[in-house]
Short mmCIF file of N, CA, C and O in Angstrom, two decimals:
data_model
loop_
_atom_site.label_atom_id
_atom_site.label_comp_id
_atom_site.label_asym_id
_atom_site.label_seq_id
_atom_site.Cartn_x
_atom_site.Cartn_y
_atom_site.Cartn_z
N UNK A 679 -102.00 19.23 -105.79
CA UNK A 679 -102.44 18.71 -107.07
C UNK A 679 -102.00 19.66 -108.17
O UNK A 679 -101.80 20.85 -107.92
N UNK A 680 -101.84 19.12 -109.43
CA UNK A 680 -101.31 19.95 -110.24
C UNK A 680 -102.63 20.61 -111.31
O UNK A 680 -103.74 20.20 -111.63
N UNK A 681 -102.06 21.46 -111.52
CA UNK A 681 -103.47 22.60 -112.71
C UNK A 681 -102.59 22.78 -113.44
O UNK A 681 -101.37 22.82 -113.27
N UNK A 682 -103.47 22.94 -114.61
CA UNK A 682 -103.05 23.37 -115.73
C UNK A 682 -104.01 24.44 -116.39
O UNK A 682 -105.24 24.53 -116.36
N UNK A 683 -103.01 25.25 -117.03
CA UNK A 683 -104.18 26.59 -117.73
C UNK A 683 -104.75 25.61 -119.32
O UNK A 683 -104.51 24.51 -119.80
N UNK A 684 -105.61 26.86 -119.66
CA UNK A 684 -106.06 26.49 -120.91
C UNK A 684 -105.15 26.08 -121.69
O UNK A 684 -105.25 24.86 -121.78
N UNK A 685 -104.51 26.38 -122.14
CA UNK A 685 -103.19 26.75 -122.97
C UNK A 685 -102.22 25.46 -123.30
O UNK A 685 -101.85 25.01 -124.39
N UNK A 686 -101.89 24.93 -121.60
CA UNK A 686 -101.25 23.45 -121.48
C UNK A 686 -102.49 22.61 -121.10
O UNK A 686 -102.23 21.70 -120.32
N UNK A 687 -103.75 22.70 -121.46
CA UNK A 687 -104.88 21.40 -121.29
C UNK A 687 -104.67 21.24 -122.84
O UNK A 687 -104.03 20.28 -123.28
N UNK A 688 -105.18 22.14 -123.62
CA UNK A 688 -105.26 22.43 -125.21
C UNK A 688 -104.24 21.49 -125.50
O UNK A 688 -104.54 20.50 -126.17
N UNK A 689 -102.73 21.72 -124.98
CA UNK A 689 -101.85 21.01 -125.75
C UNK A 689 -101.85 19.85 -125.66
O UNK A 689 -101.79 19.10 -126.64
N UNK A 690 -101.94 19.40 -124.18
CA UNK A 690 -102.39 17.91 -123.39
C UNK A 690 -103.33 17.00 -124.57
O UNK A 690 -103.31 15.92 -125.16
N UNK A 691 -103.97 17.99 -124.47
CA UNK A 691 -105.91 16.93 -125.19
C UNK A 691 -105.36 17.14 -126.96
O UNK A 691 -105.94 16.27 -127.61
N UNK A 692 -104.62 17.83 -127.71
CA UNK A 692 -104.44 17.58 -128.87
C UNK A 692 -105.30 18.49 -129.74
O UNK A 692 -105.69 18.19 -130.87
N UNK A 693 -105.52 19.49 -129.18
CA UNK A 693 -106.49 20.61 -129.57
C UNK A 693 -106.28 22.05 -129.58
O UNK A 693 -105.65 22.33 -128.56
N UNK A 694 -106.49 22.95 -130.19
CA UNK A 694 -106.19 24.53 -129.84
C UNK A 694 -107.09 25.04 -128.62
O UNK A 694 -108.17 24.73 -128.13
N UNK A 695 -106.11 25.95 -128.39
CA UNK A 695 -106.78 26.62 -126.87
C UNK A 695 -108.14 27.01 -127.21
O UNK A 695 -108.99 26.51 -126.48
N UNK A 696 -108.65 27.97 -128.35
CA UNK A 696 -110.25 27.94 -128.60
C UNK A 696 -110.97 26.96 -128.66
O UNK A 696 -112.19 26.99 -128.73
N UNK A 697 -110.15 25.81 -128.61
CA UNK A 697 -111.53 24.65 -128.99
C UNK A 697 -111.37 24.29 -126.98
O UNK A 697 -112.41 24.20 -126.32
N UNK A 698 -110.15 24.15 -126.38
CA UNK A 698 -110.60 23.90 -125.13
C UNK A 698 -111.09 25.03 -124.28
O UNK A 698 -111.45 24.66 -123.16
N UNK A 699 -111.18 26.14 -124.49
CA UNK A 699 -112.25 27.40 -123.71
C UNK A 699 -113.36 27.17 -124.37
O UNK A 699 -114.13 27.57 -123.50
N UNK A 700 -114.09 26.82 -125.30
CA UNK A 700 -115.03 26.20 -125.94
C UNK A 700 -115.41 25.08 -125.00
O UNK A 700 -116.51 25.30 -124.49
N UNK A 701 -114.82 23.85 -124.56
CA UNK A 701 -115.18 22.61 -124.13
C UNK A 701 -115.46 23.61 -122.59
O UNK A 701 -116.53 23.49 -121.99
N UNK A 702 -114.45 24.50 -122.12
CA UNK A 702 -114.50 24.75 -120.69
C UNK A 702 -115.94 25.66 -120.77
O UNK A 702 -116.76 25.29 -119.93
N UNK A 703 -116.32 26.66 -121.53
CA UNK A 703 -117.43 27.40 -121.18
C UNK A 703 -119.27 26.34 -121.66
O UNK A 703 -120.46 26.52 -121.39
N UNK A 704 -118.46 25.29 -122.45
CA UNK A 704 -120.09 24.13 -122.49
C UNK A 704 -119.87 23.60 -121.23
O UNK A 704 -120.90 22.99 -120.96
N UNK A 705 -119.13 23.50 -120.35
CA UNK A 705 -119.08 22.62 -118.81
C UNK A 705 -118.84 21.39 -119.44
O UNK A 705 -119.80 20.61 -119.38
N UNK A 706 -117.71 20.92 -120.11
CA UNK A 706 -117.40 19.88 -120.63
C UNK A 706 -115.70 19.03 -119.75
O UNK A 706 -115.22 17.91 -119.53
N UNK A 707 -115.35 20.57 -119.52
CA UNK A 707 -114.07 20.78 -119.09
C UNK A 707 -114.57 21.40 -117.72
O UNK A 707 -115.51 22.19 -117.77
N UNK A 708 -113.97 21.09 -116.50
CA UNK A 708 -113.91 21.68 -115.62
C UNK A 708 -113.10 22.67 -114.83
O UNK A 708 -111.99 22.41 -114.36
N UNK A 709 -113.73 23.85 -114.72
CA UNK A 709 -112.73 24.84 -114.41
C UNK A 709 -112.60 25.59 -113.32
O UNK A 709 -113.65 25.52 -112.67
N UNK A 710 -111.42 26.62 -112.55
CA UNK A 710 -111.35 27.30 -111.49
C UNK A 710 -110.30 28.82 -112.07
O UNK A 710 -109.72 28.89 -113.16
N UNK A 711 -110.30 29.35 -111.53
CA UNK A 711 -109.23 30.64 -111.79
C UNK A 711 -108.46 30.11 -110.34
O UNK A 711 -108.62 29.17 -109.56
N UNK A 712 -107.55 31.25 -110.45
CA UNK A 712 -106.02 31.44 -109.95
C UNK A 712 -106.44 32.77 -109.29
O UNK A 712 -107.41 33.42 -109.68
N UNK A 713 -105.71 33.09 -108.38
CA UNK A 713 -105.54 34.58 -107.67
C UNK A 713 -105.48 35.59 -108.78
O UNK A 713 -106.03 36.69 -108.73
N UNK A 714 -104.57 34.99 -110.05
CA UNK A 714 -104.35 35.99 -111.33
C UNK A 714 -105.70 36.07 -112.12
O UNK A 714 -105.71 37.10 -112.79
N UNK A 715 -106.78 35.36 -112.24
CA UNK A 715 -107.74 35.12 -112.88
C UNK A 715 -108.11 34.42 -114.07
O UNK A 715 -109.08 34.12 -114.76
N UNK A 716 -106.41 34.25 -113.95
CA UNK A 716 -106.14 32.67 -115.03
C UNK A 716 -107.33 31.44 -114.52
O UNK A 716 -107.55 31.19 -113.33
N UNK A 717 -108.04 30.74 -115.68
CA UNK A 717 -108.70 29.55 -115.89
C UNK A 717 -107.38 28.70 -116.01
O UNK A 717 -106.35 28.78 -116.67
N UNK A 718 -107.95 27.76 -114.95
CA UNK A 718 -107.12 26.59 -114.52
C UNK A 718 -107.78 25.04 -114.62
O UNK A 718 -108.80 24.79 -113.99
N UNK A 719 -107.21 24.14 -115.36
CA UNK A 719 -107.90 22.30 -115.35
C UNK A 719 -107.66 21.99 -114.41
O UNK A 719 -106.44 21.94 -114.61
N UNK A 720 -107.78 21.67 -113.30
CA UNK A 720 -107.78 20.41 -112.17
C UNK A 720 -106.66 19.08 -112.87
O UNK A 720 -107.20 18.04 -113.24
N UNK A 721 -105.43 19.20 -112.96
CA UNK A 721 -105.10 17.56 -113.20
C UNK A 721 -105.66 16.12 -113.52
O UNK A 721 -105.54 15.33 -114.46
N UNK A 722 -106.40 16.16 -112.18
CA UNK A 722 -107.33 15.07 -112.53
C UNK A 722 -108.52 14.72 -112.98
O UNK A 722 -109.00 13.67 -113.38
N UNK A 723 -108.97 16.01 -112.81
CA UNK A 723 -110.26 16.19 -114.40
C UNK A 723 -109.93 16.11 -115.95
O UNK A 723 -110.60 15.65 -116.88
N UNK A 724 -108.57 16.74 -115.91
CA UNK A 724 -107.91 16.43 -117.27
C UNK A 724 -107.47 15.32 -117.43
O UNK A 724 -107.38 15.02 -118.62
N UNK A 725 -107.14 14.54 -116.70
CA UNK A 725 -107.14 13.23 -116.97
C UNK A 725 -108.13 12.32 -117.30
O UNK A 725 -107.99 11.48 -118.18
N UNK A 726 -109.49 12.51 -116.39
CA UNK A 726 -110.40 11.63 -117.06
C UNK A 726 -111.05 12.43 -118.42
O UNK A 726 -111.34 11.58 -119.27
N UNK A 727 -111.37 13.80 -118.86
CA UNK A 727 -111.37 14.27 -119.54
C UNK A 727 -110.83 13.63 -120.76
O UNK A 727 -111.47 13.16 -121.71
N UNK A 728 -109.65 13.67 -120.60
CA UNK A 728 -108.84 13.10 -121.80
C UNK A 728 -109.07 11.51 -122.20
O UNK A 728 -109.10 10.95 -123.29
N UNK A 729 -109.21 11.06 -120.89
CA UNK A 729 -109.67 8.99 -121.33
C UNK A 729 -110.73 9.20 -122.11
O UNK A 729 -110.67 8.76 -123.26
N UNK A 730 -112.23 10.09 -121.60
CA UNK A 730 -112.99 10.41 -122.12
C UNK A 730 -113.22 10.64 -123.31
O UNK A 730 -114.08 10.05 -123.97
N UNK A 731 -112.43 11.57 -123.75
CA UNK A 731 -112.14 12.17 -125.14
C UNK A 731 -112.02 11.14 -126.29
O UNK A 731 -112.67 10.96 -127.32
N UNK A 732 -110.63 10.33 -125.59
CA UNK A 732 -110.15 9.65 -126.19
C UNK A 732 -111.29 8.22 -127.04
O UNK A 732 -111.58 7.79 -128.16
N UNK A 733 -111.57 7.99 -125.73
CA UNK A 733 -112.70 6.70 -125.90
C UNK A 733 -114.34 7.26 -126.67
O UNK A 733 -115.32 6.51 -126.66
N UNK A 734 -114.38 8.43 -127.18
CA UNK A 734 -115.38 8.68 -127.69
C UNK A 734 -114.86 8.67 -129.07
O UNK A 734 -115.51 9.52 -129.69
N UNK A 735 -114.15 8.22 -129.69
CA UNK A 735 -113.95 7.53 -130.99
C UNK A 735 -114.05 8.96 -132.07
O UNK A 735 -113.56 8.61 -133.14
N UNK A 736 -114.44 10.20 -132.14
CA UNK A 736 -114.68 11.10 -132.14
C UNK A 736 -113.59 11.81 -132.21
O UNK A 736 -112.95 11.75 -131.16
N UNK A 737 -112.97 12.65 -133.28
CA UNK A 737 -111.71 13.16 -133.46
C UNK A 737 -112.30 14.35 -133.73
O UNK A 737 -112.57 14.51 -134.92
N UNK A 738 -112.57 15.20 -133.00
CA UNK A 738 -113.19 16.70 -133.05
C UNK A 738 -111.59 17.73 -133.27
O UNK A 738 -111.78 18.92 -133.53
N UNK A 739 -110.41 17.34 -133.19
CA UNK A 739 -109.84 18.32 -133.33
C UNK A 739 -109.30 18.35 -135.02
O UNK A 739 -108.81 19.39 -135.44
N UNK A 740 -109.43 17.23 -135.86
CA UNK A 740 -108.95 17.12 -137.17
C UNK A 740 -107.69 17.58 -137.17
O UNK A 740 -107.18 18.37 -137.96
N UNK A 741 -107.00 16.80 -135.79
CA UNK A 741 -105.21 16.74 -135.99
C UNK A 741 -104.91 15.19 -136.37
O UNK A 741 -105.58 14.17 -136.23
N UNK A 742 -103.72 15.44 -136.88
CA UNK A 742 -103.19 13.51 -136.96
C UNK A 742 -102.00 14.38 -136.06
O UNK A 742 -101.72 15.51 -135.66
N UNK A 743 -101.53 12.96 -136.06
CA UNK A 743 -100.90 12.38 -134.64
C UNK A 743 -99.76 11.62 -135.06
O UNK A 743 -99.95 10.94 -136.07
N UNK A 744 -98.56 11.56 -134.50
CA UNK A 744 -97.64 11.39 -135.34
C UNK A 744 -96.49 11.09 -134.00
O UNK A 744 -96.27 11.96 -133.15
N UNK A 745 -95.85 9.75 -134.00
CA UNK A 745 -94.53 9.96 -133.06
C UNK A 745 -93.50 10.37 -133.27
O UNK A 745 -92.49 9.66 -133.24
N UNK A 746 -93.50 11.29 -133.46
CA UNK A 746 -92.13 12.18 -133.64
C UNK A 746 -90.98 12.62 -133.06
O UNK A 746 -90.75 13.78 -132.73
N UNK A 747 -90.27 11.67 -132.93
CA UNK A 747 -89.11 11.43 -132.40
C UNK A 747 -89.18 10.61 -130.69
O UNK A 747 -88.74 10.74 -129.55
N UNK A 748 -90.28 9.51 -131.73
CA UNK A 748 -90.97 8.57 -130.71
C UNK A 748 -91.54 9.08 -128.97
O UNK A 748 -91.69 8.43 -127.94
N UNK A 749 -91.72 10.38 -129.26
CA UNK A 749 -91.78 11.17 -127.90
C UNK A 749 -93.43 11.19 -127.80
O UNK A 749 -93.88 11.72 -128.82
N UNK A 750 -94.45 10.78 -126.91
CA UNK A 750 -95.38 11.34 -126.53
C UNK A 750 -95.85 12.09 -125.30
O UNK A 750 -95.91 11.73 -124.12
N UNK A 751 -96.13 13.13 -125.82
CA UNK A 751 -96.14 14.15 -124.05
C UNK A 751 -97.79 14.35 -124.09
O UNK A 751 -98.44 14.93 -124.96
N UNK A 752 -98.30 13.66 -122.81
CA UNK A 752 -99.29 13.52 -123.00
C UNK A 752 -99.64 14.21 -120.97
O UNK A 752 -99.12 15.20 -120.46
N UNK A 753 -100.86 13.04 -120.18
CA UNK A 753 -101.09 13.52 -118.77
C UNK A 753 -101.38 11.64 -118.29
O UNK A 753 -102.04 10.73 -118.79
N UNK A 754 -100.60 11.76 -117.25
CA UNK A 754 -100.83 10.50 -116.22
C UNK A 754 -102.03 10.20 -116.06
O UNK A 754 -102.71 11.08 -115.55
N UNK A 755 -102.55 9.20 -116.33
CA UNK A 755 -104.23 8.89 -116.09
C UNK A 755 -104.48 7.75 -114.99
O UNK A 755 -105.45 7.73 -114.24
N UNK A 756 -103.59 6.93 -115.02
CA UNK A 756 -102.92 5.95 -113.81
C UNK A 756 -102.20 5.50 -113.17
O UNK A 756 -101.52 4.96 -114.04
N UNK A 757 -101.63 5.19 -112.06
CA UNK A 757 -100.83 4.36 -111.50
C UNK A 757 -101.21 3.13 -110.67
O UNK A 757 -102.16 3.06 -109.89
N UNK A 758 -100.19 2.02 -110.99
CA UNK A 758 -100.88 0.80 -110.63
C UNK A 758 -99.15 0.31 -109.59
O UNK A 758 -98.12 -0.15 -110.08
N UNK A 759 -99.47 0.66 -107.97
CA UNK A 759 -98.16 0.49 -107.56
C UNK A 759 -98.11 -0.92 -106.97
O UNK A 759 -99.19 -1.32 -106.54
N UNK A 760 -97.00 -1.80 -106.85
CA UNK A 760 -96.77 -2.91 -106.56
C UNK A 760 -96.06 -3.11 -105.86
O UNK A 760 -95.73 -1.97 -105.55
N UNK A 761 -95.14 -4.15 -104.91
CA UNK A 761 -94.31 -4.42 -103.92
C UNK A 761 -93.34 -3.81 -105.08
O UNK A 761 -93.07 -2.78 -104.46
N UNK A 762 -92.88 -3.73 -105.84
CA UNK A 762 -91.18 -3.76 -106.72
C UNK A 762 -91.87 -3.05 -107.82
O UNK A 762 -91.62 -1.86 -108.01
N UNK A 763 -93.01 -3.91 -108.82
CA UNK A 763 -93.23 -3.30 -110.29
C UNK A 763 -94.34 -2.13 -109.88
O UNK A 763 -94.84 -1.85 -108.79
N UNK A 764 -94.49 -1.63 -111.03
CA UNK A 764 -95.52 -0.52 -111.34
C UNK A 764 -96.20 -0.73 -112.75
O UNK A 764 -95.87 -1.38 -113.74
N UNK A 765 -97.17 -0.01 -112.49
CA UNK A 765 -97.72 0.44 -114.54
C UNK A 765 -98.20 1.58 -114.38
O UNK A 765 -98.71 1.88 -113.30
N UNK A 766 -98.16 2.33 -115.29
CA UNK A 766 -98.04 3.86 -115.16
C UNK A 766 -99.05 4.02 -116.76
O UNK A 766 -98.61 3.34 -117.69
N UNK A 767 -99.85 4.56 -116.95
CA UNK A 767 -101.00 4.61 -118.04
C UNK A 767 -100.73 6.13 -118.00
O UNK A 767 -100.83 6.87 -117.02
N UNK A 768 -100.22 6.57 -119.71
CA UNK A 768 -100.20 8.32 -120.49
C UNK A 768 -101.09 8.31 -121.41
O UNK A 768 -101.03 7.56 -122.38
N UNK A 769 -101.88 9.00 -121.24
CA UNK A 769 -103.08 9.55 -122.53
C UNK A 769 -102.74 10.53 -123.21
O UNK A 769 -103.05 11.64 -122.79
N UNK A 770 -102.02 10.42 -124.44
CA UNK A 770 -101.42 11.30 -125.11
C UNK A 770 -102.05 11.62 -126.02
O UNK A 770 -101.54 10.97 -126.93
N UNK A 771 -103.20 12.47 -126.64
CA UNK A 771 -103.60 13.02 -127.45
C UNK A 771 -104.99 11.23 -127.35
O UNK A 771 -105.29 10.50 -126.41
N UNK A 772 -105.37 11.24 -128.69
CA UNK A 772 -105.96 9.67 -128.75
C UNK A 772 -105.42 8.24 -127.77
O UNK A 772 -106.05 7.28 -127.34
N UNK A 773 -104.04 8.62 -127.68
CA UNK A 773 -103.06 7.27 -128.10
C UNK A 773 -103.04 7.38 -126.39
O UNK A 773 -102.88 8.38 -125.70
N UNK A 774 -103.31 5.81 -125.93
CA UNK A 774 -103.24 5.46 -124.42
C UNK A 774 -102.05 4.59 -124.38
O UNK A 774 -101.94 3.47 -124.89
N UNK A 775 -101.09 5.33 -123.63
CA UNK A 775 -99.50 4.09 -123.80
C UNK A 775 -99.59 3.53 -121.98
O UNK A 775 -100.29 3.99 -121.07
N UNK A 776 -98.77 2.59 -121.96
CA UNK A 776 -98.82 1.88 -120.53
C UNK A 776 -97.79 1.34 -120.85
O UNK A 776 -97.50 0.69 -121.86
N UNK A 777 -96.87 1.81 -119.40
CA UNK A 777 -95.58 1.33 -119.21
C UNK A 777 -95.26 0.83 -117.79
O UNK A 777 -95.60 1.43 -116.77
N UNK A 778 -94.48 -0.47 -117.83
CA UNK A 778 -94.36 -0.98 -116.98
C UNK A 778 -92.61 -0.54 -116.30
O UNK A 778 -91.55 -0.57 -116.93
N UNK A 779 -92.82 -0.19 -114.91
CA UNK A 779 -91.50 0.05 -114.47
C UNK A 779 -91.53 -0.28 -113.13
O UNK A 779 -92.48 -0.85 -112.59
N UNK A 780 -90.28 0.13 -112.44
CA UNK A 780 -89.95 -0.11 -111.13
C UNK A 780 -90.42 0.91 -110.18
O UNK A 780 -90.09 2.10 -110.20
N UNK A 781 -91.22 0.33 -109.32
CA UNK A 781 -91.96 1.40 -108.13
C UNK A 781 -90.86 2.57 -107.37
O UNK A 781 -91.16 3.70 -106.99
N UNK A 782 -89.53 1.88 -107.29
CA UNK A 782 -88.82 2.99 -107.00
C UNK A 782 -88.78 4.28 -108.35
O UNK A 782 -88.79 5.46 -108.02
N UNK A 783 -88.74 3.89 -109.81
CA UNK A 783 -88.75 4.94 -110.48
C UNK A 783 -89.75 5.77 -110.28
O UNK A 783 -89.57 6.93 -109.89
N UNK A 784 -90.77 5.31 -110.50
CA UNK A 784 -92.21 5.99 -110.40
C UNK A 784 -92.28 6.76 -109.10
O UNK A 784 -93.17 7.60 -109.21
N UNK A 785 -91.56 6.83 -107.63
CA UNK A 785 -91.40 7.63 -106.89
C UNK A 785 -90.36 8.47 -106.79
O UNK A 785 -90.43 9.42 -106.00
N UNK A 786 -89.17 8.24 -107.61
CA UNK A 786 -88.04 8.72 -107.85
C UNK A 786 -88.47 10.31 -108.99
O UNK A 786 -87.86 11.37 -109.09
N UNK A 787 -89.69 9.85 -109.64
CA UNK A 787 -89.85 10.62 -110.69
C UNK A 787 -91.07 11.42 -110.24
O UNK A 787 -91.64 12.26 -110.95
N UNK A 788 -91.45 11.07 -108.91
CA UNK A 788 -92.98 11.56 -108.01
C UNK A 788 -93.83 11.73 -108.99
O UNK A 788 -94.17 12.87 -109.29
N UNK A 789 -94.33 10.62 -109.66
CA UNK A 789 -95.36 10.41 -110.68
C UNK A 789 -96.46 10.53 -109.57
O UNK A 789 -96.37 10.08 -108.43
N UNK A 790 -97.68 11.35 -110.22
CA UNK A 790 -99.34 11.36 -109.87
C UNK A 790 -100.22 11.64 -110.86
O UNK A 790 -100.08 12.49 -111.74
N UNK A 791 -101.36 10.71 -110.64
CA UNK A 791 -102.16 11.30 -112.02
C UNK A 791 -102.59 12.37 -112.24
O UNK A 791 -103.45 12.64 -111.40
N UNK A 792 -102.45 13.03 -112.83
CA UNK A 792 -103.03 14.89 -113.42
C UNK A 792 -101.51 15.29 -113.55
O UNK A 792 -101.05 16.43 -113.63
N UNK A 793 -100.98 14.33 -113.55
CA UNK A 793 -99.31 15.50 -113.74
C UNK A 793 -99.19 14.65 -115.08
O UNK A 793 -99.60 13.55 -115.44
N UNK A 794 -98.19 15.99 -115.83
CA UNK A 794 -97.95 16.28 -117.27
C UNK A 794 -96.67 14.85 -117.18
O UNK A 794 -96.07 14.58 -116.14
N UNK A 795 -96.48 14.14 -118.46
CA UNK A 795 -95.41 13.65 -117.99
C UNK A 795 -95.29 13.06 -120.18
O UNK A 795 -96.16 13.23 -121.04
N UNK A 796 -94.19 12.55 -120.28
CA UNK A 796 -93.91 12.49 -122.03
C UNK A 796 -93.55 10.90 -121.69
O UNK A 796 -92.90 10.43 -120.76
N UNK A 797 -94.22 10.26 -122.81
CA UNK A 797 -93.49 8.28 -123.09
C UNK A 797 -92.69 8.12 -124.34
O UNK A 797 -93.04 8.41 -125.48
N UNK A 798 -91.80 7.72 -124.02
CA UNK A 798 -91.06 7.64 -124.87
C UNK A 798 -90.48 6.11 -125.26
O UNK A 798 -89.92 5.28 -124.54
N UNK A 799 -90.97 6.07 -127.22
CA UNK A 799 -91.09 4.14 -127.36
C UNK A 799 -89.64 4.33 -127.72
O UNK A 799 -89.17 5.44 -127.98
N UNK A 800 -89.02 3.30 -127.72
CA UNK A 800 -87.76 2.22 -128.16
C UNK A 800 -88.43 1.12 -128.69
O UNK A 800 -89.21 0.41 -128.07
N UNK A 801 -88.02 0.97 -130.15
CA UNK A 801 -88.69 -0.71 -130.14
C UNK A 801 -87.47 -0.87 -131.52
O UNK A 801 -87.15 -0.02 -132.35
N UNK A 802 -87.08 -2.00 -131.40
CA UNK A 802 -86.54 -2.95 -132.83
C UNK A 802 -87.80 -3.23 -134.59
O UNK A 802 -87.62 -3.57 -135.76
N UNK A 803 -89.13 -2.75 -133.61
CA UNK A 803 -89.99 -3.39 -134.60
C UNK A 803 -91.34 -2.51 -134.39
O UNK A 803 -92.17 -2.60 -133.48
N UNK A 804 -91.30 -1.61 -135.51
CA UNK A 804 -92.10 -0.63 -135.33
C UNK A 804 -92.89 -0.76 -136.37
O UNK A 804 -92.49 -0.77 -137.53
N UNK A 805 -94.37 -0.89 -135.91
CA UNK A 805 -95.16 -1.01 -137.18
C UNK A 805 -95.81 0.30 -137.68
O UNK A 805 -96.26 1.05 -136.82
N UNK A 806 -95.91 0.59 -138.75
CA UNK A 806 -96.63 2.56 -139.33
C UNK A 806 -97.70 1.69 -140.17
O UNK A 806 -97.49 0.94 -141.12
N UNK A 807 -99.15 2.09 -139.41
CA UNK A 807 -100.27 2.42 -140.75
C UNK A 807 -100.68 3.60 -141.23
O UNK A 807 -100.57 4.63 -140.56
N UNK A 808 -101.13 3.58 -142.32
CA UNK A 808 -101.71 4.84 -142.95
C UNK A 808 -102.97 4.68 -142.83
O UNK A 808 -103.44 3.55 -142.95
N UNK A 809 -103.90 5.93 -142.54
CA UNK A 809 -104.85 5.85 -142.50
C UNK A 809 -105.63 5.87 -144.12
O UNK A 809 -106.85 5.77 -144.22
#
């Protein structure tokens, strides 16, 4: 399973590393050390973590969010595998993207949830609101 330190959860969830050693020492965030004594996320705690986050409507970090260069690097929160298709769900900061692909990619690319992974849109027709 994959871990992540403070450092790459912080970046994951859309927040500075003090605000996620903050979430990790309220027991909000779940944590382990390393042989080094590095604090480590569990993958898949950071994943529901982050749905979590997300779905509490609640923007505690007072970042905006921005696709910038239509890239979102966010953490795998699902996979949905099929005879041929797939759907693959990234929780990138707020923003929950779901992409549909071919089950060979998604093993080609050894997708699992708690692993770090970036979505990247293409579209002809891109809509921008302002808040």
């Amino acid at each position: 399973m994959h871990s992540y330190t403070i450092g790459q959860a912080a970046r994951l969830l859309g927040v500075s590393p003090d605000t996620a050693r903050r979430w990790a020492d309220a027991g909000r965030i779940t944590t382990h050390r390393d042989a080094s004594g590095r604090r480590l996320v569990d993958g898949r705690d950071l994943a529901a973590f982050s749905v979590e986050l997300a779905g509490s409507g609640n923007d505690e970090t007072g970042t905006s969010y921005t696709s910038a260069r239509n890239a979102f690097p966010g953490i795998v929160t699902a996979i949905k595998l099929g005879d041929v298709a797939a759907q693959v769900e990234i929780q990138a900061g707020p923003h929950r993207l779901v992409s549909l692909l071919t089950r060979e990619a998604v093993e080609e690319l050894g997708l699992e949830v708690g692993m770090e992974a970036t979505a990247r849109v293409k579209s002809t027709n891109v809509h921008i609101d302002r808040a």
